[in-house]
Amino acid sequence: MGTLQTWRKAYGALKDHTTVGLAHVNSDFKDVDVAIVKATNHVECPPKDRHLRKILVYTSAMRPRADVAYCIHALARRLAKTHNWTVALKTLIVIHRTLREGDPTFREELLNFQQRGHVLQMSNFKDDSSPIAWDCSAWVRTYALFLEERLECFRVLKYDIEGERLPKPAQGQEKGYSRTRELPSEELLEQLPALQQLLYRLIGCRPEGVALGNYVIQYALALVLKESFKIYCAINDGIINLIDKFFDMPRHEAIKALDIYKRAGQQAMNLSDFYGVCKGLELARNFQFPVLREPPQSFLVTMEEYIKEAPRIVSVPIETLDYPERLMLTYKQEDEPSASEDAQDSANETPPPLPLDDAVVSTTETPSPPMPPPPSSLESDDLLVTSASLIELFVVYLEFDGYCFGISLFVPIVTSIFVVSGAKCTNWLCISN
């Protein structure tokens, strides 16, 4: 077994030496190619800073975007071709440190490259050279998922959570606040799930088995652990902001907020367990772990009761928004009937029907008279008339405590409610559904 491991190390060193020689001869970007190969060689140790500094200079804002894009292409090629967990892990460490310490142009180009080629997609990666390599390969896959989620979180938030500088605390405050403390409800409900998903991937980076004691994995785990503090701080400040705005939210937003609140409580417990594992490692000597406080579970009952009675927002048709005059209700003053019209109406009145015994049966069919309109308790000069674009369907009148309530339905769906006392309209209200 020892002989096999020695042979593998010698073979890896030979491959690195050959790759460096080819880069010196064939590459147009030999400096960055050599730096990448040396930073991600087969030796089980973290990438050396002198090689990493060359990569940071090559991806700085002073360099052309084409050089930055080539550097990302070279890292992606190195990651795709290797089957050795050490090379893969060291390549991910180089990408992670460049995201943390490098220029924003690297992150922007990596996002563009990620949309086309999925640089960090390593779900099928496996180094089956030894049982130790199996455990380490599993951690490499979870680490790649965290870095991939880190890019996705930046795409949603539009800023790097690790690069955020917290404002200085005001007088009487213990610490500064994250941006999530001041966000409006709509942005808060969009950003908090992205931060919680990033924290979920971070907690998944807990090493297991032999990988727990590997020095290179602990080096990468320290980078992950540093980012957990600001992520937790941003989520915690966002939850405080969420509670402040919760009782002003409509029902559909309140349901989302309740799910976020429940997940925050569960993640606080999981993060506490994650910190418990990390405290037993050598890397924990330089870290001061925060005190985690779970959101009060008693508040869940109050939130659920509010959701049952929260206002619902009903969508308004686009046509109604385009033509607001459809919602306008106007009073139409009808002319008083003249004396001649009264006489003509009285002449046209049909005589009362004869008793059944004296009725004369006619052999010719006579058309039935039209149905009379429904009786109205309003005077003719108090009718409520819609604009020409609305069609009144029916009117229902209800009497309650001496008042008469009228409800009219129109097309498009518009409901007008008006209150009349006697024959005069005293108040009306228009509600659109």
PDB file of C-alpha atoms in Angstrom, residues 86-234:
ATOM      1  CA  THR A  86      -5.854  17.146  -4.196  1.00  0.00           C
ATOM      2  CA  VAL A  87      -5.637  18.931  -7.545  1.00  0.00           C
ATOM      3  CA  ALA A  88      -9.395  19.500  -7.619  1.00  0.00           C
ATOM      4  CA  LEU A  89      -9.476  20.851  -4.058  1.00  0.00           C
ATOM      5  CA  LYS A  90      -6.518  23.185  -4.593  1.00  0.00           C
ATOM      6  CA  THR A  91      -8.125  24.517  -7.777  1.00  0.00           C
ATOM      7  CA  LEU A  92     -11.319  25.279  -5.857  1.00  0.00           C
ATOM      8  CA  ILE A  93      -9.259  27.011  -3.155  1.00  0.00           C
ATOM      9  CA  VAL A  94      -7.625  29.219  -5.802  1.00  0.00           C
ATOM     10  CA  ILE A  95     -11.061  30.153  -7.170  1.00  0.00           C
ATOM     11  CA  HIS A  96     -12.404  30.818  -3.666  1.00  0.00           C
ATOM     12  CA  ARG A  97      -9.491  33.015  -2.609  1.00  0.00           C
ATOM     13  CA  THR A  98      -9.614  34.946  -5.874  1.00  0.00           C
ATOM     14  CA  LEU A  99     -13.311  35.609  -5.290  1.00  0.00           C
ATOM     15  CA  ARG A 100     -12.568  36.835  -1.764  1.00  0.00           C
ATOM     16  CA  GLU A 101      -9.361  38.774  -2.366  1.00  0.00           C
ATOM     17  CA  GLY A 102      -9.364  39.553  -6.078  1.00  0.00           C
ATOM     18  CA  ASP A 103     -10.938  42.201  -8.255  1.00  0.00           C
ATOM     19  CA  PRO A 104     -14.706  42.133  -8.970  1.00  0.00           C
ATOM     20  CA  THR A 105     -13.920  41.603 -12.664  1.00  0.00           C
ATOM     21  CA  PHE A 106     -12.961  38.002 -11.864  1.00  0.00           C
ATOM     22  CA  ARG A 107     -16.344  37.373 -10.255  1.00  0.00           C
ATOM     23  CA  GLU A 108     -18.190  38.974 -13.172  1.00  0.00           C
ATOM     24  CA  GLU A 109     -16.322  36.909 -15.753  1.00  0.00           C
ATOM     25  CA  LEU A 110     -16.785  33.764 -13.672  1.00  0.00           C
ATOM     26  CA  LEU A 111     -20.541  34.399 -13.583  1.00  0.00           C
ATOM     27  CA  ASN A 112     -20.602  34.755 -17.365  1.00  0.00           C
ATOM     28  CA  PHE A 113     -18.534  31.585 -17.782  1.00  0.00           C
ATOM     29  CA  GLN A 114     -20.698  29.724 -15.269  1.00  0.00           C
ATOM     30  CA  GLN A 115     -23.831  30.433 -17.295  1.00  0.00           C
ATOM     31  CA  ARG A 116     -22.229  28.873 -20.373  1.00  0.00           C
ATOM     32  CA  GLY A 117     -20.095  26.051 -19.060  1.00  0.00           C
ATOM     33  CA  HIS A 118     -20.851  25.265 -15.379  1.00  0.00           C
ATOM     34  CA  VAL A 119     -17.264  25.526 -14.149  1.00  0.00           C
ATOM     35  CA  LEU A 120     -18.074  24.350 -10.627  1.00  0.00           C
ATOM     36  CA  GLN A 121     -20.356  21.461 -11.598  1.00  0.00           C
ATOM     37  CA  MET A 122     -18.588  18.530  -9.898  1.00  0.00           C
ATOM     38  CA  SER A 123     -21.447  16.292  -8.816  1.00  0.00           C
ATOM     39  CA  ASN A 124     -19.842  13.307 -10.604  1.00  0.00           C
ATOM     40  CA  PHE A 125     -16.296  13.863  -9.376  1.00  0.00           C
ATOM     41  CA  LYS A 126     -14.697  10.845  -7.664  1.00  0.00           C
ATOM     42  CA  ASP A 127     -11.152   9.848  -6.849  1.00  0.00           C
ATOM     43  CA  ASP A 128     -11.245   6.089  -6.263  1.00  0.00           C
ATOM     44  CA  SER A 129      -7.513   5.642  -5.848  1.00  0.00           C
ATOM     45  CA  SER A 130      -7.855   4.850  -2.113  1.00  0.00           C
ATOM     46  CA  PRO A 131     -10.417   4.787   0.720  1.00  0.00           C
ATOM     47  CA  ILE A 132      -8.991   8.086   1.982  1.00  0.00           C
ATOM     48  CA  ALA A 133      -9.598   9.619  -1.436  1.00  0.00           C
ATOM     49  CA  TRP A 134     -13.280   8.592  -1.295  1.00  0.00           C
ATOM     50  CA  ASP A 135     -13.962  10.654   1.828  1.00  0.00           C
ATOM     51  CA  CYS A 136     -11.964  13.574   0.473  1.00  0.00           C
ATOM     52  CA  SER A 137     -13.787  13.414  -2.875  1.00  0.00           C
ATOM     53  CA  ALA A 138     -17.123  13.727  -1.092  1.00  0.00           C
ATOM     54  CA  TRP A 139     -15.959  16.905   0.639  1.00  0.00           C
ATOM     55  CA  VAL A 140     -14.660  18.327  -2.650  1.00  0.00           C
ATOM     56  CA  ARG A 141     -18.148  17.928  -4.137  1.00  0.00           C
ATOM     57  CA  THR A 142     -19.842  19.734  -1.232  1.00  0.00           C
ATOM     58  CA  TYR A 143     -17.225  22.507  -1.357  1.00  0.00           C
ATOM     59  CA  ALA A 144     -17.921  23.007  -5.069  1.00  0.00           C
ATOM     60  CA  LEU A 145     -21.661  23.227  -4.333  1.00  0.00           C
ATOM     61  CA  PHE A 146     -20.988  25.956  -1.771  1.00  0.00           C
ATOM     62  CA  LEU A 147     -18.925  28.008  -4.241  1.00  0.00           C
ATOM     63  CA  GLU A 148     -21.590  27.560  -6.907  1.00  0.00           C
ATOM     64  CA  GLU A 149     -24.283  28.752  -4.473  1.00  0.00           C
ATOM     65  CA  ARG A 150     -22.063  31.683  -3.522  1.00  0.00           C
ATOM     66  CA  LEU A 151     -22.138  32.900  -7.118  1.00  0.00           C
ATOM     67  CA  GLU A 152     -25.906  32.402  -7.303  1.00  0.00           C
ATOM     68  CA  CYS A 153     -26.377  34.393  -4.094  1.00  0.00           C
ATOM     69  CA  PHE A 154     -24.351  37.249  -5.558  1.00  0.00           C
ATOM     70  CA  ARG A 155     -26.555  37.201  -8.653  1.00  0.00           C
ATOM     71  CA  VAL A 156     -29.660  37.669  -6.465  1.00  0.00           C
ATOM     72  CA  LEU A 157     -28.232  40.143  -3.954  1.00  0.00           C
ATOM     73  CA  LYS A 158     -26.188  42.178  -6.491  1.00  0.00           C
ATOM     74  CA  TYR A 159     -23.382  42.472  -3.929  1.00  0.00           C
ATOM     75  CA  ASP A 160     -20.849  40.149  -2.286  1.00  0.00           C
ATOM     76  CA  ILE A 161     -21.917  39.313   1.246  1.00  0.00           C
ATOM     77  CA  GLU A 162     -18.305  38.669   2.291  1.00  0.00           C
ATOM     78  CA  GLY A 163     -17.062  41.943   0.816  1.00  0.00           C
ATOM     79  CA  GLU A 164     -19.793  43.970   2.538  1.00  0.00           C
ATOM     80  CA  ARG A 165     -18.419  46.483   5.005  1.00  0.00           C
ATOM     81  CA  LEU A 166     -20.748  46.830   7.956  1.00  0.00           C
ATOM     82  CA  PRO A 167     -21.338  50.462   8.972  1.00  0.00           C
ATOM     83  CA  LYS A 168     -19.847  51.572  12.247  1.00  0.00           C
ATOM     84  CA  PRO A 169     -22.256  51.047  15.129  1.00  0.00           C
ATOM     85  CA  ALA A 170     -24.053  54.100  16.406  1.00  0.00           C
ATOM     86  CA  GLN A 171     -23.744  55.230  19.981  1.00  0.00           C
ATOM     87  CA  GLY A 172     -25.310  52.668  22.283  1.00  0.00           C
ATOM     88  CA  GLN A 173     -25.153  49.842  19.694  1.00  0.00           C
ATOM     89  CA  GLU A 174     -22.937  46.806  20.069  1.00  0.00           C
ATOM     90  CA  LYS A 175     -22.338  46.280  16.330  1.00  0.00           C
ATOM     91  CA  GLY A 176     -23.201  47.552  12.889  1.00  0.00           C
ATOM     92  CA  TYR A 177     -26.065  46.212  10.817  1.00  0.00           C
ATOM     93  CA  SER A 178     -26.165  44.431   7.472  1.00  0.00           C
ATOM     94  CA  ARG A 179     -28.047  45.754   4.468  1.00  0.00           C
ATOM     95  CA  THR A 180     -30.867  43.338   5.154  1.00  0.00           C
ATOM     96  CA  ARG A 181     -31.812  45.347   8.255  1.00  0.00           C
ATOM     97  CA  GLU A 182     -33.125  48.232   6.104  1.00  0.00           C
ATOM     98  CA  LEU A 183     -34.521  46.421   3.043  1.00  0.00           C
ATOM     99  CA  PRO A 184     -38.170  46.874   1.988  1.00  0.00           C
ATOM    100  CA  SER A 185     -40.471  43.860   2.187  1.00  0.00           C
ATOM    101  CA  GLU A 186     -40.270  42.851  -1.478  1.00  0.00           C
ATOM    102  CA  GLU A 187     -36.452  42.773  -1.594  1.00  0.00           C
ATOM    103  CA  LEU A 188     -36.282  41.176   1.842  1.00  0.00           C
ATOM    104  CA  LEU A 189     -38.484  38.258   0.756  1.00  0.00           C
ATOM    105  CA  GLU A 190     -36.228  37.776  -2.272  1.00  0.00           C
ATOM    106  CA  GLN A 191     -32.828  38.034  -0.590  1.00  0.00           C
ATOM    107  CA  LEU A 192     -33.413  36.105   2.631  1.00  0.00           C
ATOM    108  CA  PRO A 193     -34.188  32.770   0.861  1.00  0.00           C
ATOM    109  CA  ALA A 194     -30.991  33.183  -1.198  1.00  0.00           C
ATOM    110  CA  LEU A 195     -28.945  33.773   1.960  1.00  0.00           C
ATOM    111  CA  GLN A 196     -30.585  30.824   3.702  1.00  0.00           C
ATOM    112  CA  GLN A 197     -29.800  28.558   0.753  1.00  0.00           C
ATOM    113  CA  LEU A 198     -26.167  29.708   0.879  1.00  0.00           C
ATOM    114  CA  LEU A 199     -26.050  28.937   4.605  1.00  0.00           C
ATOM    115  CA  TYR A 200     -27.544  25.511   3.868  1.00  0.00           C
ATOM    116  CA  ARG A 201     -24.670  24.749   1.461  1.00  0.00           C
ATOM    117  CA  LEU A 202     -22.176  26.090   3.991  1.00  0.00           C
ATOM    118  CA  ILE A 203     -23.450  23.807   6.767  1.00  0.00           C
ATOM    119  CA  GLY A 204     -23.173  20.919   4.303  1.00  0.00           C
ATOM    120  CA  CYS A 205     -19.392  21.467   4.177  1.00  0.00           C
ATOM    121  CA  ARG A 206     -18.914  19.594   7.457  1.00  0.00           C
ATOM    122  CA  PRO A 207     -16.171  17.012   6.773  1.00  0.00           C
ATOM    123  CA  GLU A 208     -16.679  13.396   7.758  1.00  0.00           C
ATOM    124  CA  GLY A 209     -14.471  10.368   8.174  1.00  0.00           C
ATOM    125  CA  VAL A 210     -10.804  10.662   7.281  1.00  0.00           C
ATOM    126  CA  ALA A 211     -11.402  14.036   5.620  1.00  0.00           C
ATOM    127  CA  LEU A 212     -11.997  15.577   9.047  1.00  0.00           C
ATOM    128  CA  GLY A 213      -8.298  15.422   9.903  1.00  0.00           C
ATOM    129  CA  ASN A 214      -6.812  16.332   6.516  1.00  0.00           C
ATOM    130  CA  TYR A 215      -4.820  19.571   6.631  1.00  0.00           C
ATOM    131  CA  VAL A 216      -5.714  20.787   3.110  1.00  0.00           C
ATOM    132  CA  ILE A 217      -9.421  20.252   3.778  1.00  0.00           C
ATOM    133  CA  GLN A 218      -9.120  22.104   7.089  1.00  0.00           C
ATOM    134  CA  TYR A 219      -7.455  24.987   5.247  1.00  0.00           C
ATOM    135  CA  ALA A 220     -10.425  25.232   2.851  1.00  0.00           C
ATOM    136  CA  LEU A 221     -12.857  24.740   5.740  1.00  0.00           C
ATOM    137  CA  ALA A 222     -11.332  27.780   7.458  1.00  0.00           C
ATOM    138  CA  LEU A 223     -12.240  29.913   4.421  1.00  0.00           C
ATOM    139  CA  VAL A 224     -15.803  28.614   4.582  1.00  0.00           C
ATOM    140  CA  LEU A 225     -15.977  29.214   8.316  1.00  0.00           C
ATOM    141  CA  LYS A 226     -14.934  32.858   7.915  1.00  0.00           C
ATOM    142  CA  GLU A 227     -17.845  33.494   5.582  1.00  0.00           C
ATOM    143  CA  SER A 228     -20.384  31.888   7.891  1.00  0.00           C
ATOM    144  CA  PHE A 229     -20.184  34.784  10.348  1.00  0.00           C
ATOM    145  CA  LYS A 230     -21.333  37.474   7.911  1.00  0.00           C
ATOM    146  CA  ILE A 231     -23.932  35.210   6.336  1.00  0.00           C
ATOM    147  CA  TYR A 232     -25.460  34.491   9.743  1.00  0.00           C
ATOM    148  CA  CYS A 233     -25.319  38.193  10.650  1.00  0.00           C
ATOM    149  CA  ALA A 234     -27.120  39.149   7.411  1.00  0.00           C
TER     150      ALA A 234
END
